[in-house]
Coordinates of C-alpha atoms in Angstrom, one line a residue:
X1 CA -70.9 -132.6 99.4
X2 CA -70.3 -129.4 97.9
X3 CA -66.8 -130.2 95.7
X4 CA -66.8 -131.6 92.5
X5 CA -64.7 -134.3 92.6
X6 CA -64.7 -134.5 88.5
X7 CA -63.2 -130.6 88.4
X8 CA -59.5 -130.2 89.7
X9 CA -59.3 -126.6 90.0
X10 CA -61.2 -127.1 93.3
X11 CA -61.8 -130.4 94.4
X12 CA -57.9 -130.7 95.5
X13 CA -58.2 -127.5 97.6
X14 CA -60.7 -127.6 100.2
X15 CA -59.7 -129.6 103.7
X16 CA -62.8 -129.7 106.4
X17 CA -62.2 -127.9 109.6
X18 CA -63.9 -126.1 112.2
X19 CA -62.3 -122.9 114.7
X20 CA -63.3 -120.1 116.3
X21 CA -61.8 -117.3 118.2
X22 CA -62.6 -114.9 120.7
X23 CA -61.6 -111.3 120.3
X24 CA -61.8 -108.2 122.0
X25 CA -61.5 -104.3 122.0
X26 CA -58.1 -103.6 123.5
X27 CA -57.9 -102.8 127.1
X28 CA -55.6 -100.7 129.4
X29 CA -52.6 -102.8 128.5
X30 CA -52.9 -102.7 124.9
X31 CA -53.6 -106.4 124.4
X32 CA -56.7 -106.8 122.6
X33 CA -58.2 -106.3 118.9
X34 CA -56.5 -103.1 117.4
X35 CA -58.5 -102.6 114.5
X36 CA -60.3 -104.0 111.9
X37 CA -61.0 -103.9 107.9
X38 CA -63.5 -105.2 105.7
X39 CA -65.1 -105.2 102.8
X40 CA -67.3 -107.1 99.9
X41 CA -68.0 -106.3 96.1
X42 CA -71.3 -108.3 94.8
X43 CA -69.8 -107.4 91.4
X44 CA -66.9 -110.1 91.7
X45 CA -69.6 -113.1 93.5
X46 CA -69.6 -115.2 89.8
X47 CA -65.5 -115.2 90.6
X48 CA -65.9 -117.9 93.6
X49 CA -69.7 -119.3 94.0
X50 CA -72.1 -122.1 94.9
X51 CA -75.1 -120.8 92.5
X52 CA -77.4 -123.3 94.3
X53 CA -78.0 -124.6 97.7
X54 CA -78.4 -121.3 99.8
X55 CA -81.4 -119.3 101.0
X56 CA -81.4 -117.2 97.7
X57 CA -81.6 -120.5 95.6
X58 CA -82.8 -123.7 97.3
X59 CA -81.6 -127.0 96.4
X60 CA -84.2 -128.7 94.9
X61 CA -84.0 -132.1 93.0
X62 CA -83.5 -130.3 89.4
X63 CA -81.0 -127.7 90.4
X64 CA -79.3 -131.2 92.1
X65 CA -79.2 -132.6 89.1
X66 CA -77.6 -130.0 87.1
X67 CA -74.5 -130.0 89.9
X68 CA -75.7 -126.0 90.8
X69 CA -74.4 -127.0 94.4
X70 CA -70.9 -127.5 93.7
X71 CA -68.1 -125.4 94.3
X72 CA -67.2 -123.2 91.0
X73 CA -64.4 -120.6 90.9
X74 CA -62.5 -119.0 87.9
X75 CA -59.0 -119.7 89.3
X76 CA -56.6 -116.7 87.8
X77 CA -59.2 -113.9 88.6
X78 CA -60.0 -115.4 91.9
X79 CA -55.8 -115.6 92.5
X80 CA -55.5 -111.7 91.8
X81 CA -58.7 -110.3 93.4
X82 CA -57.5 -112.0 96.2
X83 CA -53.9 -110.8 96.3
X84 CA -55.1 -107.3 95.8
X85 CA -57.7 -107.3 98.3
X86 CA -55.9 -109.0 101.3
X87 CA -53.0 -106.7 100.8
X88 CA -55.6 -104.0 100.5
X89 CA -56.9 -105.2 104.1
X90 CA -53.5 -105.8 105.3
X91 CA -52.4 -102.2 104.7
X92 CA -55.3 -100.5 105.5
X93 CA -55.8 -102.6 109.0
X94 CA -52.1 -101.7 110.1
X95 CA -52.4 -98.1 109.6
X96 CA -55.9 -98.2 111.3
X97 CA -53.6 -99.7 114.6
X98 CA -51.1 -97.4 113.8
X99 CA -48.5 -99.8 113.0
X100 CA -45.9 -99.9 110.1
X101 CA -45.4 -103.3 108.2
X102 CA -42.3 -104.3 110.2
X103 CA -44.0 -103.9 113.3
X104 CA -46.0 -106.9 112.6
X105 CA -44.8 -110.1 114.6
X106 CA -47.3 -112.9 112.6
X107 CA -48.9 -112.5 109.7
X108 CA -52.1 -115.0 109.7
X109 CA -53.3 -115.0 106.2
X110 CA -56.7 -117.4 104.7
X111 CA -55.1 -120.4 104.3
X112 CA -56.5 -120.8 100.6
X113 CA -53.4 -121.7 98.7
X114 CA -49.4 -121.2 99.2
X115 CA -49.4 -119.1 96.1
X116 CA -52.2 -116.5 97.3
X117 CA -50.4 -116.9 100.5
X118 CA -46.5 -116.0 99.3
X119 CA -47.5 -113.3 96.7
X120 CA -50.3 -111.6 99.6
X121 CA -47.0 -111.4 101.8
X122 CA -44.7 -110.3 99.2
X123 CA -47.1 -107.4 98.2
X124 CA -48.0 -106.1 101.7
X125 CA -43.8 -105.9 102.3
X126 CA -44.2 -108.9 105.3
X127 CA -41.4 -111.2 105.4
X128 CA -42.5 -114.9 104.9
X129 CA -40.2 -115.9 108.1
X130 CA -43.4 -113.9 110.0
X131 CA -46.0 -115.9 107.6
X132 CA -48.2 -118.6 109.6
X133 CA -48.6 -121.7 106.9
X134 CA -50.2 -124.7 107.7
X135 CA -52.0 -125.3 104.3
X136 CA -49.6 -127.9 103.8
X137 CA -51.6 -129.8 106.2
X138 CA -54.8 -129.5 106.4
X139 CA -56.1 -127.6 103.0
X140 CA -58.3 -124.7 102.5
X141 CA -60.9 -124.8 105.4
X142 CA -62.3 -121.8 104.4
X143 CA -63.7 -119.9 107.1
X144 CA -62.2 -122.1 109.8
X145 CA -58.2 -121.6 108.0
X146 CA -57.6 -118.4 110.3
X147 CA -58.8 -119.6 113.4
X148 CA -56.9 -122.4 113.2
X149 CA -53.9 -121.0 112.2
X150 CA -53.7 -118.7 115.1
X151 CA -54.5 -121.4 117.5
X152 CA -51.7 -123.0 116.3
X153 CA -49.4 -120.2 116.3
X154 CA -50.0 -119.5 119.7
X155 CA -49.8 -123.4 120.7
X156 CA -46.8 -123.9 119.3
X157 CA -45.2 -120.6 120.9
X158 CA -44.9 -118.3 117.7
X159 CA -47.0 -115.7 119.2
X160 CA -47.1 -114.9 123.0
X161 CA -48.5 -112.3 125.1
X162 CA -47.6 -109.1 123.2
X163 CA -47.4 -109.5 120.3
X164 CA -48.6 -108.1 117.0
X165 CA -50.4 -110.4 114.8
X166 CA -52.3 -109.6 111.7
X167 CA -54.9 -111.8 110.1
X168 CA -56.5 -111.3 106.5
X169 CA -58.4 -113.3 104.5
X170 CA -61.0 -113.4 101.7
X171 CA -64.1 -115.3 100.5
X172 CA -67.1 -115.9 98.6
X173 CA -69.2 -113.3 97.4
X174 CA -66.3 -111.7 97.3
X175 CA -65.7 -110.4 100.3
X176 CA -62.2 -109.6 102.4
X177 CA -60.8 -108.3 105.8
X178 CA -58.5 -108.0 108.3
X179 CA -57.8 -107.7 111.7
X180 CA -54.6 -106.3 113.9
X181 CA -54.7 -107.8 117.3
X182 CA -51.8 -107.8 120.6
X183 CA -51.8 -111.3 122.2

């Protein structure tokens, strides 16, 4: 395991999940992946980490020891990089596409915590009733939150052929992005 079960700034976050999706440039109709945003800073990595346990530092029975392979994160920087870097993507992805704010149908943010989630909408001027949230259920699954999310958007009939949807999210390292796509 990579949480920390001892520190609860991140062991009661993270759920386990896997998802995937399939995207493409848009074709003759419009439907396809509009445009796309992204971006990392190596200066902001200590913000949300696992020192140990990866190619650049393998686990070894000492680093083990020390707990280098958990989870670390300094929660109130993490909260505003993230805010300002999703809305950051958000922008900058819907004006790649062309598109004004209100022209999105479903926002699809990283599912990495209601409050990240409510203040990224509120900053990028997108309504919550267009805000995809299913934290509630299953926690942070990392990278596997936005797949997810927009598999259950569509199953559940939210999005349809069409329609707008923009996905953002952020991440170790720290890195951030977005994506504008038509169903």
């Amino acid at each position: 395991s990579i949480i920390d079960w001892s520190d609860r700034a991140t062991c009661v976050l993270f759920g386990d999940g896997a998802g995937a999706a399939v995207l493409g440039a848009a074709n003759g109709d419009g439907r396809g992946l509009l445009s796309v945003y992204l971006r990392a800073d190596g200066s902001l990595g200590d913000l949300l980490q696992r020192p140990a346990g990866g190619a650049r530092c393998p686990l070894t029975p000492e680093l083990l020891a020390t707990r280098a392979h958990l989870v670390r994160m300094e929660g109130p920087e993490v909260f505003k990089s993230a805010v300002r870097s999703m809305c950051e993507a958000s922008l900058e992805a819907l004006q790649r596409a062309g598109l004004e704010r209100g022209d999105v149908d479903l926002l699809v943010p990283h599912q990495a915590n209601i409050r990240i989630i409510e203040a990224t909408a509120r900053y990028a001027g997108i309504p919550m009733e267009k805000v995809f949230i299913n934290i509630d259920r299953y926690g942070n699954m990392s990278s596997a939150s936005i797949p997810v999310a927009l598999d259950e958007a569509v199953e559940s009939g939210r999005v349809g052929p069409g329609d707008r949807v923009l996905m953002v999210g952020f991440g170790a390292g720290f890195t951030w992005g977005s994506a504008v796509v038509r169903l």
